[in-house]
Amino acid sequence: MKINKILLAIVMLIAVNSFGQGGRLLKEKKEQIKAMKVAYITSELSLTPEEAAKFWPLYNAFEDKQHEIRAQKLKGYLDRIDDESFDNVSEKEAATLLAQMESTEDELHQAKKKFIASLKGVISPLKILKLKKAEEGFNRKLLQQYRNKRIGR
C-alpha cells in the first residue's frame, strides 16, 4: 500500500512538472511507464502470447477501474485532509470522512477480488501470485529510478 502511495506521489510530481508544457510530457511519461510495466509484468509472469492476449485486456480494465475509484472518491476527501482548515474538522466530519475512506477501500478490495476471479480462467494460480510480486517489483524499480534521477540532478 505504501508503494502505491509513493508511486501516486511520483506521478503527481511529474504532473506538476509537466503542467506548464500542456500535459504533453505527462502523457509521454505515462505511456512510457505503462510500456515498461507491460514488458516487466509479461516477462516476470512468462506469459505466452495466448495468455497475454487474454490477460492484458482484463488487467487494463482493472487498472482503469482502480483509477476511476480513486479519482472519484479518494480525491475529494484527500483534498479535504490536505486543506489548511483540516485542523478545524469536527469529530462528526472526521467520522464521515473515515467512513467514506473505508467504503472506498472496500470498493477497491471488491474490484481486486473480481479481477482475481476473472484471471483464474486465463492464467494459473501461481502466475496470479507472481503478478502481485511483479507489480511490487515494478513499483520498487520505478521508485528507485526516480530516486536515482533526483540524486543525479
Short mmCIF file of N, CA, C and O in Angstrom, two decimals, residues 31-127:
data_model
loop_
_atom_site.label_atom_id
_atom_site.label_comp_id
_atom_site.label_asym_id
_atom_site.label_seq_id
_atom_site.Cartn_x
_atom_site.Cartn_y
_atom_site.Cartn_z
N GLU A 31 2.75 6.99 -20.81
CA GLU A 31 2.82 5.96 -21.84
C GLU A 31 4.11 5.16 -21.72
O GLU A 31 4.11 3.94 -21.87
N GLN A 32 5.20 5.86 -21.44
CA GLN A 32 6.50 5.19 -21.27
C GLN A 32 6.47 4.25 -20.06
O GLN A 32 6.92 3.11 -20.14
N ILE A 33 5.92 4.72 -18.95
CA ILE A 33 5.82 3.90 -17.74
C ILE A 33 4.93 2.69 -17.99
O ILE A 33 5.25 1.57 -17.60
N LYS A 34 3.82 2.91 -18.68
CA LYS A 34 2.90 1.81 -18.98
C LYS A 34 3.59 0.76 -19.85
O LYS A 34 3.46 -0.45 -19.60
N ALA A 35 4.33 1.19 -20.85
CA ALA A 35 5.05 0.25 -21.72
C ALA A 35 6.08 -0.55 -20.92
O ALA A 35 6.23 -1.77 -21.11
N MET A 36 6.78 0.14 -20.02
CA MET A 36 7.77 -0.55 -19.18
C MET A 36 7.08 -1.56 -18.28
O MET A 36 7.57 -2.68 -18.08
N LYS A 37 5.93 -1.19 -17.74
CA LYS A 37 5.18 -2.08 -16.85
C LYS A 37 4.69 -3.31 -17.60
O LYS A 37 4.80 -4.43 -17.10
N VAL A 38 4.17 -3.11 -18.79
CA VAL A 38 3.69 -4.24 -19.60
C VAL A 38 4.85 -5.21 -19.87
O VAL A 38 4.71 -6.42 -19.69
N ALA A 39 5.99 -4.68 -20.29
CA ALA A 39 7.15 -5.53 -20.57
C ALA A 39 7.61 -6.26 -19.31
O ALA A 39 7.90 -7.46 -19.35
N TYR A 40 7.67 -5.55 -18.21
CA TYR A 40 8.14 -6.12 -16.94
C TYR A 40 7.22 -7.25 -16.48
O TYR A 40 7.67 -8.35 -16.17
N ILE A 41 5.93 -6.98 -16.45
CA ILE A 41 4.97 -7.99 -15.96
C ILE A 41 4.91 -9.18 -16.91
O ILE A 41 4.90 -10.33 -16.47
N THR A 42 4.90 -8.92 -18.21
CA THR A 42 4.88 -10.02 -19.19
C THR A 42 6.08 -10.92 -18.98
O THR A 42 5.96 -12.15 -18.98
N SER A 43 7.24 -10.32 -18.77
CA SER A 43 8.46 -11.09 -18.55
C SER A 43 8.41 -11.85 -17.23
O SER A 43 8.72 -13.05 -17.18
N GLU A 44 8.04 -11.17 -16.16
CA GLU A 44 8.01 -11.80 -14.84
C GLU A 44 7.01 -12.95 -14.75
O GLU A 44 7.25 -13.92 -14.05
N LEU A 45 5.90 -12.84 -15.46
CA LEU A 45 4.88 -13.88 -15.44
C LEU A 45 5.12 -14.95 -16.50
O LEU A 45 4.46 -15.97 -16.51
N SER A 46 6.08 -14.68 -17.40
CA SER A 46 6.35 -15.58 -18.52
C SER A 46 5.05 -15.90 -19.28
O SER A 46 4.71 -17.06 -19.52
N LEU A 47 4.34 -14.84 -19.61
CA LEU A 47 3.07 -15.01 -20.31
C LEU A 47 3.30 -15.51 -21.74
O LEU A 47 4.15 -14.97 -22.45
N THR A 48 2.53 -16.50 -22.12
CA THR A 48 2.54 -16.94 -23.52
C THR A 48 1.76 -15.89 -24.32
O THR A 48 0.99 -15.11 -23.74
N PRO A 49 1.93 -15.87 -25.63
CA PRO A 49 1.16 -14.91 -26.43
C PRO A 49 -0.36 -15.07 -26.23
O PRO A 49 -1.09 -14.07 -26.18
N GLU A 50 -0.81 -16.32 -26.09
CA GLU A 50 -2.24 -16.56 -25.87
C GLU A 50 -2.68 -16.01 -24.52
O GLU A 50 -3.75 -15.39 -24.41
N GLU A 51 -1.87 -16.25 -23.48
CA GLU A 51 -2.20 -15.73 -22.15
C GLU A 51 -2.20 -14.21 -22.16
O GLU A 51 -3.10 -13.57 -21.60
N ALA A 52 -1.19 -13.63 -22.79
CA ALA A 52 -1.07 -12.17 -22.83
C ALA A 52 -2.28 -11.54 -23.52
O ALA A 52 -2.79 -10.51 -23.08
N ALA A 53 -2.75 -12.18 -24.60
CA ALA A 53 -3.89 -11.65 -25.34
C ALA A 53 -5.16 -11.60 -24.48
O ALA A 53 -6.00 -10.72 -24.64
N LYS A 54 -5.29 -12.53 -23.55
CA LYS A 54 -6.45 -12.56 -22.66
C LYS A 54 -6.20 -11.76 -21.38
O LYS A 54 -7.12 -11.17 -20.83
N PHE A 55 -4.95 -11.79 -20.91
CA PHE A 55 -4.61 -11.15 -19.64
C PHE A 55 -4.67 -9.63 -19.70
O PHE A 55 -5.27 -8.99 -18.83
N TRP A 56 -4.04 -9.02 -20.71
CA TRP A 56 -3.89 -7.57 -20.73
C TRP A 56 -5.20 -6.79 -20.81
O TRP A 56 -5.33 -5.76 -20.13
N PRO A 57 -6.20 -7.24 -21.56
CA PRO A 57 -7.47 -6.51 -21.51
C PRO A 57 -8.10 -6.53 -20.11
O PRO A 57 -8.64 -5.51 -19.66
N LEU A 58 -8.00 -7.67 -19.42
CA LEU A 58 -8.52 -7.75 -18.05
C LEU A 58 -7.73 -6.85 -17.11
O LEU A 58 -8.30 -6.12 -16.29
N TYR A 59 -6.42 -6.88 -17.24
CA TYR A 59 -5.55 -6.08 -16.37
C TYR A 59 -5.80 -4.59 -16.60
O TYR A 59 -5.93 -3.82 -15.64
N ASN A 60 -5.87 -4.19 -17.86
CA ASN A 60 -6.08 -2.78 -18.17
C ASN A 60 -7.44 -2.29 -17.68
O ASN A 60 -7.55 -1.17 -17.17
N ALA A 61 -8.46 -3.14 -17.82
CA ALA A 61 -9.79 -2.77 -17.32
C ALA A 61 -9.75 -2.61 -15.80
O ALA A 61 -10.37 -1.68 -15.25
N PHE A 62 -9.03 -3.50 -15.11
CA PHE A 62 -8.91 -3.41 -13.66
C PHE A 62 -8.16 -2.14 -13.25
O PHE A 62 -8.58 -1.43 -12.34
N GLU A 63 -7.08 -1.84 -13.93
CA GLU A 63 -6.32 -0.62 -13.65
C GLU A 63 -7.19 0.62 -13.85
O GLU A 63 -7.16 1.54 -13.04
N ASP A 64 -7.97 0.63 -14.93
CA ASP A 64 -8.87 1.75 -15.20
C ASP A 64 -9.92 1.88 -14.09
O ASP A 64 -10.23 2.99 -13.65
N LYS A 65 -10.46 0.75 -13.63
CA LYS A 65 -11.46 0.76 -12.56
C LYS A 65 -10.86 1.32 -11.28
O LYS A 65 -11.47 2.15 -10.60
N GLN A 66 -9.64 0.86 -10.94
CA GLN A 66 -8.97 1.38 -9.74
C GLN A 66 -8.76 2.89 -9.85
O GLN A 66 -9.02 3.62 -8.89
N HIS A 67 -8.30 3.33 -10.99
CA HIS A 67 -8.05 4.76 -11.19
C HIS A 67 -9.35 5.55 -11.06
O HIS A 67 -9.38 6.61 -10.43
N GLU A 68 -10.42 5.02 -11.63
CA GLU A 68 -11.71 5.68 -11.57
C GLU A 68 -12.19 5.81 -10.12
O GLU A 68 -12.64 6.88 -9.70
N ILE A 69 -12.07 4.73 -9.36
CA ILE A 69 -12.50 4.76 -7.96
C ILE A 69 -11.68 5.78 -7.18
O ILE A 69 -12.22 6.60 -6.44
N ARG A 70 -10.38 5.73 -7.37
CA ARG A 70 -9.51 6.66 -6.64
C ARG A 70 -9.78 8.11 -7.04
O ARG A 70 -9.83 9.00 -6.20
N ALA A 71 -9.91 8.33 -8.32
CA ALA A 71 -10.11 9.70 -8.81
C ALA A 71 -11.44 10.27 -8.31
O ALA A 71 -11.50 11.42 -7.89
N GLN A 72 -12.47 9.47 -8.35
CA GLN A 72 -13.80 9.95 -7.97
C GLN A 72 -13.94 10.11 -6.47
O GLN A 72 -14.53 11.07 -6.00
N LYS A 73 -13.45 9.15 -5.73
CA LYS A 73 -13.78 9.11 -4.31
C LYS A 73 -12.66 9.58 -3.40
O LYS A 73 -12.90 10.37 -2.50
N LEU A 74 -11.46 9.09 -3.62
CA LEU A 74 -10.38 9.45 -2.72
C LEU A 74 -10.00 10.91 -2.83
O LEU A 74 -9.71 11.55 -1.83
N LYS A 75 -10.01 11.44 -4.05
CA LYS A 75 -9.57 12.81 -4.24
C LYS A 75 -10.36 13.80 -3.38
O LYS A 75 -9.78 14.68 -2.77
N GLY A 76 -11.65 13.62 -3.31
CA GLY A 76 -12.49 14.54 -2.55
C GLY A 76 -12.08 14.65 -1.11
O GLY A 76 -11.90 15.75 -0.58
N TYR A 77 -11.91 13.53 -0.44
CA TYR A 77 -11.55 13.66 0.97
C TYR A 77 -10.07 13.80 1.20
O TYR A 77 -9.66 14.31 2.23
N LEU A 78 -9.24 13.42 0.25
CA LEU A 78 -7.81 13.71 0.41
C LEU A 78 -7.58 15.21 0.29
O LEU A 78 -6.75 15.77 1.00
N ASP A 79 -8.32 15.85 -0.61
CA ASP A 79 -8.23 17.31 -0.72
C ASP A 79 -8.65 17.95 0.60
O ASP A 79 -8.04 18.91 1.06
N ARG A 80 -9.69 17.42 1.20
CA ARG A 80 -10.19 17.96 2.47
C ARG A 80 -9.15 17.78 3.57
O ARG A 80 -8.94 18.68 4.38
N ILE A 81 -8.49 16.64 3.59
CA ILE A 81 -7.47 16.37 4.60
C ILE A 81 -6.28 17.29 4.41
O ILE A 81 -5.69 17.76 5.38
N ASP A 82 -5.93 17.57 3.16
CA ASP A 82 -4.78 18.44 2.87
C ASP A 82 -5.11 19.92 3.00
O ASP A 82 -4.22 20.75 2.99
N ASP A 83 -6.37 20.24 3.10
CA ASP A 83 -6.81 21.62 3.21
C ASP A 83 -6.25 22.24 4.49
O ASP A 83 -6.10 21.58 5.52
N GLU A 84 -5.97 23.53 4.44
CA GLU A 84 -5.44 24.24 5.61
C GLU A 84 -6.42 24.22 6.78
O GLU A 84 -6.01 24.30 7.93
N SER A 85 -7.70 24.09 6.49
CA SER A 85 -8.69 24.11 7.56
C SER A 85 -8.90 22.72 8.18
O SER A 85 -9.81 22.54 8.98
N PHE A 86 -8.04 21.80 7.85
CA PHE A 86 -8.20 20.43 8.36
C PHE A 86 -8.18 20.37 9.88
O PHE A 86 -8.90 19.58 10.48
N ASP A 87 -7.41 21.21 10.50
CA ASP A 87 -7.35 21.22 11.97
C ASP A 87 -8.68 21.63 12.60
O ASP A 87 -8.90 21.39 13.79
N ASN A 88 -9.56 22.22 11.81
CA ASN A 88 -10.86 22.65 12.32
C ASN A 88 -11.98 21.66 12.00
O ASN A 88 -13.14 21.96 12.20
N VAL A 89 -11.63 20.46 11.51
CA VAL A 89 -12.63 19.46 11.18
C VAL A 89 -13.26 18.95 12.48
O VAL A 89 -12.55 18.62 13.43
N SER A 90 -14.57 18.88 12.48
CA SER A 90 -15.27 18.38 13.67
C SER A 90 -15.15 16.85 13.73
O SER A 90 -14.82 16.21 12.73
N GLU A 91 -15.45 16.30 14.88
CA GLU A 91 -15.43 14.85 15.04
C GLU A 91 -16.46 14.19 14.11
O GLU A 91 -16.20 13.13 13.57
N LYS A 92 -17.59 14.84 13.94
CA LYS A 92 -18.63 14.30 13.06
C LYS A 92 -18.13 14.27 11.61
O LYS A 92 -18.31 13.27 10.90
N GLU A 93 -17.50 15.37 11.15
CA GLU A 93 -16.94 15.41 9.80
C GLU A 93 -15.84 14.37 9.64
O GLU A 93 -15.75 13.70 8.60
N ALA A 94 -15.01 14.22 10.67
CA ALA A 94 -13.93 13.24 10.62
C ALA A 94 -14.50 11.83 10.52
O ALA A 94 -13.99 11.00 9.75
N ALA A 95 -15.55 11.54 11.26
CA ALA A 95 -16.19 10.23 11.20
C ALA A 95 -16.77 9.97 9.81
O ALA A 95 -16.67 8.86 9.28
N THR A 96 -17.35 11.01 9.21
CA THR A 96 -17.90 10.88 7.87
C THR A 96 -16.79 10.61 6.86
O THR A 96 -16.92 9.73 6.00
N LEU A 97 -15.70 11.37 6.94
CA LEU A 97 -14.56 11.16 6.04
C LEU A 97 -13.99 9.76 6.21
O LEU A 97 -13.66 9.09 5.22
N LEU A 98 -13.86 9.32 7.44
CA LEU A 98 -13.33 7.98 7.71
C LEU A 98 -14.23 6.91 7.12
O LEU A 98 -13.75 5.95 6.50
N ALA A 99 -15.54 7.07 7.26
CA ALA A 99 -16.49 6.11 6.68
C ALA A 99 -16.37 6.10 5.15
O ALA A 99 -16.43 5.02 4.53
N GLN A 100 -16.19 7.27 4.54
CA GLN A 100 -16.03 7.34 3.09
C GLN A 100 -14.74 6.63 2.67
O GLN A 100 -14.73 5.91 1.67
N MET A 101 -13.67 6.85 3.41
CA MET A 101 -12.40 6.19 3.09
C MET A 101 -12.53 4.68 3.20
O MET A 101 -12.05 3.95 2.34
N GLU A 102 -13.18 4.22 4.26
CA GLU A 102 -13.37 2.78 4.44
C GLU A 102 -14.21 2.20 3.31
O GLU A 102 -13.91 1.12 2.80
N SER A 103 -15.24 2.91 2.92
CA SER A 103 -16.10 2.46 1.83
C SER A 103 -15.31 2.36 0.52
O SER A 103 -15.45 1.39 -0.23
N THR A 104 -14.48 3.35 0.26
CA THR A 104 -13.67 3.34 -0.95
C THR A 104 -12.67 2.21 -0.93
O THR A 104 -12.48 1.51 -1.93
N GLU A 105 -12.02 2.01 0.22
CA GLU A 105 -11.07 0.89 0.34
C GLU A 105 -11.78 -0.44 0.11
O GLU A 105 -11.24 -1.33 -0.54
N ASP A 106 -12.99 -0.57 0.63
CA ASP A 106 -13.76 -1.79 0.42
C ASP A 106 -14.10 -1.97 -1.06
O ASP A 106 -14.00 -3.07 -1.60
N GLU A 107 -14.47 -0.88 -1.71
CA GLU A 107 -14.78 -0.94 -3.14
C GLU A 107 -13.55 -1.36 -3.95
O GLU A 107 -13.65 -2.18 -4.87
N LEU A 108 -12.38 -0.83 -3.58
CA LEU A 108 -11.14 -1.23 -4.24
C LEU A 108 -10.85 -2.71 -4.00
O LEU A 108 -10.44 -3.44 -4.92
N HIS A 109 -11.09 -3.16 -2.78
CA HIS A 109 -10.87 -4.57 -2.44
C HIS A 109 -11.81 -5.47 -3.25
O HIS A 109 -11.38 -6.52 -3.77
N GLN A 110 -13.06 -5.08 -3.36
CA GLN A 110 -14.03 -5.88 -4.13
C GLN A 110 -13.64 -5.93 -5.61
O GLN A 110 -13.77 -6.98 -6.26
N ALA A 111 -13.15 -4.82 -6.14
CA ALA A 111 -12.70 -4.79 -7.53
C ALA A 111 -11.51 -5.74 -7.72
O ALA A 111 -11.43 -6.45 -8.73
N LYS A 112 -10.61 -5.77 -6.74
CA LYS A 112 -9.45 -6.66 -6.80
C LYS A 112 -9.90 -8.13 -6.76
O LYS A 112 -9.38 -8.96 -7.52
N LYS A 113 -10.85 -8.45 -5.89
CA LYS A 113 -11.36 -9.82 -5.81
C LYS A 113 -11.99 -10.24 -7.14
O LYS A 113 -11.77 -11.35 -7.61
N LYS A 114 -12.76 -9.35 -7.72
CA LYS A 114 -13.41 -9.64 -9.00
C LYS A 114 -12.36 -9.85 -10.09
O LYS A 114 -12.47 -10.75 -10.93
N PHE A 115 -11.33 -9.02 -10.08
CA PHE A 115 -10.24 -9.13 -11.05
C PHE A 115 -9.54 -10.48 -10.91
O PHE A 115 -9.31 -11.18 -11.91
N ILE A 116 -9.21 -10.87 -9.70
CA ILE A 116 -8.53 -12.15 -9.47
C ILE A 116 -9.41 -13.30 -9.93
O ILE A 116 -8.93 -14.24 -10.57
N ALA A 117 -10.70 -13.22 -9.64
CA ALA A 117 -11.62 -14.28 -10.09
C ALA A 117 -11.62 -14.37 -11.61
O ALA A 117 -11.64 -15.48 -12.17
N SER A 118 -11.58 -13.23 -12.29
CA SER A 118 -11.58 -13.25 -13.75
C SER A 118 -10.27 -13.79 -14.32
O SER A 118 -10.25 -14.35 -15.41
N LEU A 119 -9.18 -13.63 -13.57
CA LEU A 119 -7.89 -14.13 -14.03
C LEU A 119 -7.77 -15.65 -13.94
O LEU A 119 -6.99 -16.26 -14.67
N LYS A 120 -8.53 -16.24 -13.03
CA LYS A 120 -8.41 -17.68 -12.79
C LYS A 120 -8.66 -18.52 -14.04
O LYS A 120 -8.10 -19.59 -14.16
N GLY A 121 -9.43 -18.04 -14.96
CA GLY A 121 -9.66 -18.76 -16.20
C GLY A 121 -8.65 -18.43 -17.29
O GLY A 121 -8.70 -18.99 -18.38
N VAL A 122 -7.73 -17.52 -17.00
CA VAL A 122 -6.81 -17.03 -18.02
C VAL A 122 -5.37 -17.47 -17.74
O VAL A 122 -4.65 -17.91 -18.65
N ILE A 123 -4.93 -17.33 -16.48
CA ILE A 123 -3.58 -17.74 -16.10
C ILE A 123 -3.67 -18.61 -14.85
O ILE A 123 -4.67 -18.61 -14.15
N SER A 124 -2.58 -19.31 -14.57
CA SER A 124 -2.57 -20.24 -13.44
C SER A 124 -2.56 -19.48 -12.11
O SER A 124 -2.16 -18.31 -12.05
N PRO A 125 -2.98 -20.16 -11.04
CA PRO A 125 -2.92 -19.53 -9.72
C PRO A 125 -1.50 -19.06 -9.36
O PRO A 125 -1.33 -18.00 -8.75
N LEU A 126 -0.49 -19.82 -9.76
CA LEU A 126 0.89 -19.42 -9.49
C LEU A 126 1.22 -18.10 -10.18
O LEU A 126 1.84 -17.21 -9.59
N LYS A 127 0.78 -17.94 -11.41
CA LYS A 127 1.04 -16.69 -12.13
C LYS A 127 0.25 -15.53 -11.52
O LYS A 127 0.72 -14.40 -11.55
#
